[in-house]
mmCIF file of C-alpha atoms in Angstrom:
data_model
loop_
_atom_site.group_PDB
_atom_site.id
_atom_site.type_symbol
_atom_site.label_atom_id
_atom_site.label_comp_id
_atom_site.label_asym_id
_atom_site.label_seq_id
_atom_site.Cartn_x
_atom_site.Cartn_y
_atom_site.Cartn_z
ATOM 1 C CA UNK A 1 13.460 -15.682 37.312
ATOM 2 C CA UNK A 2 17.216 -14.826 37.019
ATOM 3 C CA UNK A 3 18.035 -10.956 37.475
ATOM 4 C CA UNK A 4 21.723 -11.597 36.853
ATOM 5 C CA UNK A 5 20.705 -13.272 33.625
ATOM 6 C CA UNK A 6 18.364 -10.138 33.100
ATOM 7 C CA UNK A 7 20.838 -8.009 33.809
ATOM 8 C CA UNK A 8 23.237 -9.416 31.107
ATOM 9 C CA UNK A 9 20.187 -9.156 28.544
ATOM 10 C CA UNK A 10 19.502 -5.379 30.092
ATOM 11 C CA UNK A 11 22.267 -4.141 28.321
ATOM 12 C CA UNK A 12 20.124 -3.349 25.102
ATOM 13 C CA UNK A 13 17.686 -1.460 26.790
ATOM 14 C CA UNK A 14 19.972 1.036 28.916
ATOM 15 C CA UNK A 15 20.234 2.678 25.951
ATOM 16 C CA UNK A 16 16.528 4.346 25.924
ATOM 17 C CA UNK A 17 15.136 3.234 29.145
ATOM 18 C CA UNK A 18 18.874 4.025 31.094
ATOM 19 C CA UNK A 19 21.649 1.863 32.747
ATOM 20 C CA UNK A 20 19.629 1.818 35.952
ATOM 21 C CA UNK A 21 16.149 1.656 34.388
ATOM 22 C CA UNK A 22 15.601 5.624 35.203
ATOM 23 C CA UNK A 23 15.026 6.945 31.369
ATOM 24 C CA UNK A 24 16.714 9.787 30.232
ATOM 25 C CA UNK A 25 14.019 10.606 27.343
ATOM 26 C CA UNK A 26 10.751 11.462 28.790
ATOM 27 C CA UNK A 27 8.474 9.748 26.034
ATOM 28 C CA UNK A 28 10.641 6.919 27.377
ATOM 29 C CA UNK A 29 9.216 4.725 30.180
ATOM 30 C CA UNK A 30 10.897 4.144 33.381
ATOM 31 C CA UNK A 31 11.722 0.620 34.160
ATOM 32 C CA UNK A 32 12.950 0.681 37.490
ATOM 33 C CA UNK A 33 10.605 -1.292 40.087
ATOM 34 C CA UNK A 34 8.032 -1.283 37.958
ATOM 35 C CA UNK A 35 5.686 -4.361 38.431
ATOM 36 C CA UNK A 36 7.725 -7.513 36.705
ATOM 37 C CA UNK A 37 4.563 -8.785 35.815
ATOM 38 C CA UNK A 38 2.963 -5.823 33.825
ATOM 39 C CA UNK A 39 6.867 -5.923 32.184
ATOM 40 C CA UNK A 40 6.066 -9.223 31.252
ATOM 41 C CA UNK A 41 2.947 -7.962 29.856
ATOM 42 C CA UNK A 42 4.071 -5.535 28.302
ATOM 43 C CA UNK A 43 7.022 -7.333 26.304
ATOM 44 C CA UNK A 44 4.860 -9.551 25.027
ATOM 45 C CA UNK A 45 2.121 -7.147 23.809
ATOM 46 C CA UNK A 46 5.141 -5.711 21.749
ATOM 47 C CA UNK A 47 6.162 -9.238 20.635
ATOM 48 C CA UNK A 48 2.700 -9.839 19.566
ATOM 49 C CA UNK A 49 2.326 -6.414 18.453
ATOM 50 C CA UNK A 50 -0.604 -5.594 19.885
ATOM 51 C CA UNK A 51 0.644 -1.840 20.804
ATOM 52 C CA UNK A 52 0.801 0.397 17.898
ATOM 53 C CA UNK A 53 1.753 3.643 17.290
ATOM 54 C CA UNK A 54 4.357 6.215 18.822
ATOM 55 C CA UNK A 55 7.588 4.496 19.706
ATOM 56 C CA UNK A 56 5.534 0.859 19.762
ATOM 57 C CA UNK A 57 7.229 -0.220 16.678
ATOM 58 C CA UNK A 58 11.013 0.295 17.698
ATOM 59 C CA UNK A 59 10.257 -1.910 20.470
ATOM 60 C CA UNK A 60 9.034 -4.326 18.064
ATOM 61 C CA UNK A 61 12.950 -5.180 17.202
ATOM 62 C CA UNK A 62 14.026 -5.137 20.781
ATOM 63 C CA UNK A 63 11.547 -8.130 21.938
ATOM 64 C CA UNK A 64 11.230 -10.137 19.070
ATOM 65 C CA UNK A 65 14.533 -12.010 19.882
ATOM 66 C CA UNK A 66 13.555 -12.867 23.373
ATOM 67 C CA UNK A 67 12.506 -16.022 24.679
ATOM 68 C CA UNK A 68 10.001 -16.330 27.580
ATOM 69 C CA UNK A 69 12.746 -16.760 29.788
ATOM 70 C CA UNK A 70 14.469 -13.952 28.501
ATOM 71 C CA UNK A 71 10.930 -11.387 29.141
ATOM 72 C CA UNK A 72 10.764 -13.453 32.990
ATOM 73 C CA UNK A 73 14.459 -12.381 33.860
ATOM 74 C CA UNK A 74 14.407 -8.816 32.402
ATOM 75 C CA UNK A 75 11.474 -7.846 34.174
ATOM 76 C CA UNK A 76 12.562 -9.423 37.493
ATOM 77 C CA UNK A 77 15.867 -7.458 36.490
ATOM 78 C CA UNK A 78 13.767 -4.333 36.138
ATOM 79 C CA UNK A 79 11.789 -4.490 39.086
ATOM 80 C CA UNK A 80 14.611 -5.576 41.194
ATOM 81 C CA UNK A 81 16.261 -1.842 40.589
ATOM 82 C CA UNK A 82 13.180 -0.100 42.365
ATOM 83 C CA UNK A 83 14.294 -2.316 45.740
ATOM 84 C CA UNK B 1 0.033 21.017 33.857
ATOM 85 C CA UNK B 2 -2.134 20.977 36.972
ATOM 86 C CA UNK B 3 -1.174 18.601 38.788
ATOM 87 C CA UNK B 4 -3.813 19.286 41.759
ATOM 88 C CA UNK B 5 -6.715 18.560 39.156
ATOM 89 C CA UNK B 6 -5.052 15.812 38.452
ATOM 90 C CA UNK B 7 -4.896 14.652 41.536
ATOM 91 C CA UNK B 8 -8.642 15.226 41.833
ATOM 92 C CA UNK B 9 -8.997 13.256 38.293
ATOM 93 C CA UNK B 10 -6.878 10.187 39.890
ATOM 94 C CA UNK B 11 -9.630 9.112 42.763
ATOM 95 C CA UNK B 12 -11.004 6.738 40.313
ATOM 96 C CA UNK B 13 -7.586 5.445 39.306
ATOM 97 C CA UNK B 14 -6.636 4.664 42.722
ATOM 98 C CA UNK B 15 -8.018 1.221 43.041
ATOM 99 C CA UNK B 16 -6.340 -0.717 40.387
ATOM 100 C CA UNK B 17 -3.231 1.916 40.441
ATOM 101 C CA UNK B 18 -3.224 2.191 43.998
ATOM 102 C CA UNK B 19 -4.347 5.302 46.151
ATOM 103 C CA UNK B 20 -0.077 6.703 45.954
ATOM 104 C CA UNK B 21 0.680 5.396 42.566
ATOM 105 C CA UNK B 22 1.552 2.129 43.288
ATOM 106 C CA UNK B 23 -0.498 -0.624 42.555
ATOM 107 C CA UNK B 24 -1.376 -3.830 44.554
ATOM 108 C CA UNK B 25 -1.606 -5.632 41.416
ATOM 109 C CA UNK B 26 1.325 -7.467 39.269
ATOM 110 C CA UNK B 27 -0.313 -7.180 36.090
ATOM 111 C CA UNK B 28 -1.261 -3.129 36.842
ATOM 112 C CA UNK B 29 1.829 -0.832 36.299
ATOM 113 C CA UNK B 30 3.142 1.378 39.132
ATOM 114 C CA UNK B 31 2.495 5.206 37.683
ATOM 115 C CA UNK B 32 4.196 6.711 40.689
ATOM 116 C CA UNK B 33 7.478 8.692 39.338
ATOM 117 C CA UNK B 34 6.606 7.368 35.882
ATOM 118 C CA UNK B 35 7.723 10.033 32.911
ATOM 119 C CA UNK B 36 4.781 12.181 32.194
ATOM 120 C CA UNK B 37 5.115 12.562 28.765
ATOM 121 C CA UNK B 38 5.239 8.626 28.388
ATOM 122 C CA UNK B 39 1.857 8.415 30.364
ATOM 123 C CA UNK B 40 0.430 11.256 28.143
ATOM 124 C CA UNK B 41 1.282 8.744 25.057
ATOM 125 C CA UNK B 42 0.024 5.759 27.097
ATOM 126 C CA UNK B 43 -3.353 7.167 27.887
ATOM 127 C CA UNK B 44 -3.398 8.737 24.328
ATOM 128 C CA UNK B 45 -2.439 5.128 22.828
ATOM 129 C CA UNK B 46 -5.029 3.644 25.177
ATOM 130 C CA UNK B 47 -7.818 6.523 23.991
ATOM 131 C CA UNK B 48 -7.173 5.574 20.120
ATOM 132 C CA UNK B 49 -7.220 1.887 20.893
ATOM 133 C CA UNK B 50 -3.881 1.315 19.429
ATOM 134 C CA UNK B 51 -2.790 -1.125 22.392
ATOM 135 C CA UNK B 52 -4.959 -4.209 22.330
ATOM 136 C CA UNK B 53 -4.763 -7.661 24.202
ATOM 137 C CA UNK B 54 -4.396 -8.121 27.930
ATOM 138 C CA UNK B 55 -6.055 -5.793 30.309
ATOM 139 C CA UNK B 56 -5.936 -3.328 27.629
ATOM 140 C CA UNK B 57 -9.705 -2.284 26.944
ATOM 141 C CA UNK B 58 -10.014 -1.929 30.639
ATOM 142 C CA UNK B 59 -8.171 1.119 30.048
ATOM 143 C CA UNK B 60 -10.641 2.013 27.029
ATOM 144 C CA UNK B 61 -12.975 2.777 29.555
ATOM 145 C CA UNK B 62 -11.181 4.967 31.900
ATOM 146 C CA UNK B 63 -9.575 7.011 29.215
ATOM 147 C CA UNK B 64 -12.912 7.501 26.909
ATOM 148 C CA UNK B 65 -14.105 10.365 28.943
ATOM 149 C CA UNK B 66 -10.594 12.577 29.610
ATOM 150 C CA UNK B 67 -9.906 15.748 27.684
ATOM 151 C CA UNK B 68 -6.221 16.115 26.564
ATOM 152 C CA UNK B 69 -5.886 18.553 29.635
ATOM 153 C CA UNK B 70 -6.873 15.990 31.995
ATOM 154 C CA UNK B 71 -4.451 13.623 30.497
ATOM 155 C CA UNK B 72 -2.062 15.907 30.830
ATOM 156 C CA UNK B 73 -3.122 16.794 34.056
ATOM 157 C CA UNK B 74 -2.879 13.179 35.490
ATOM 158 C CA UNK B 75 0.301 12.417 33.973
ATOM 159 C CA UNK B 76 2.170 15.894 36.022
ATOM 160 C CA UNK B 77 0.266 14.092 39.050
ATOM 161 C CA UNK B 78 1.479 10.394 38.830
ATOM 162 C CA UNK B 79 5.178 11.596 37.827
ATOM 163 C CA UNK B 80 4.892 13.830 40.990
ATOM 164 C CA UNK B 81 4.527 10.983 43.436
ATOM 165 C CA UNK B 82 7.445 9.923 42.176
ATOM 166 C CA UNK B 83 9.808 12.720 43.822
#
């Protein structure tokens, strides 16, 4: 995966989960070294929508643009911060 | 919250989660330092079945059985580790 090219795409996301992946909302997950694959997991359960309720559907928008590449590289990103 | 019973709740959470919040599996998210309040939803979410797919009705299991205090006890405890 490409963490720069995450990085670039992580721009989005600072804005709930925060610009180093600490979020400042506590409903809010954390992103920062969290395991890339669960991320990956995780995008695509919202992509599929197979989480409901609570926040699920705002994340909805944010994924469904992404390509698989896109979900590899942002989670690498993610993870990466935790380092 | 009490975070000491949640620590008690937690033994059984340790082995895919991992005994200090981290877990030795890419697919299982860390929960160390993870925002309580977005746990409490998680679990909650998990509890009412609205997250599907994946390892997702593993979690069915583990959650069935937890009051909303536990919940709310486990989530103080796994955002504790985090500090």
């Amino acid at each position: 995966a490409d963490i720069e090219a995450g990085k670039a795409k992580a721009a989005v996301c600072a804005g709930c989960h925060g610009a180093n992946g600490i979020s400042a909302i506590p409903t809010y997950p954390n992103l920062a070294g969290q395991k890339a694959a669960y991320l990956v997991s995780s995008m695509k359960a919202y992509k599929a929508q197979e989480r409901t309720g609570g926040q699920a559907p705002v994340m909805y928008g944010m994924v469904a643009a992404l390509s698989d590449a896109d979900i590899e590289n942002l989670a690498a990103y993610f993870e990466s911060l935790g380092n």
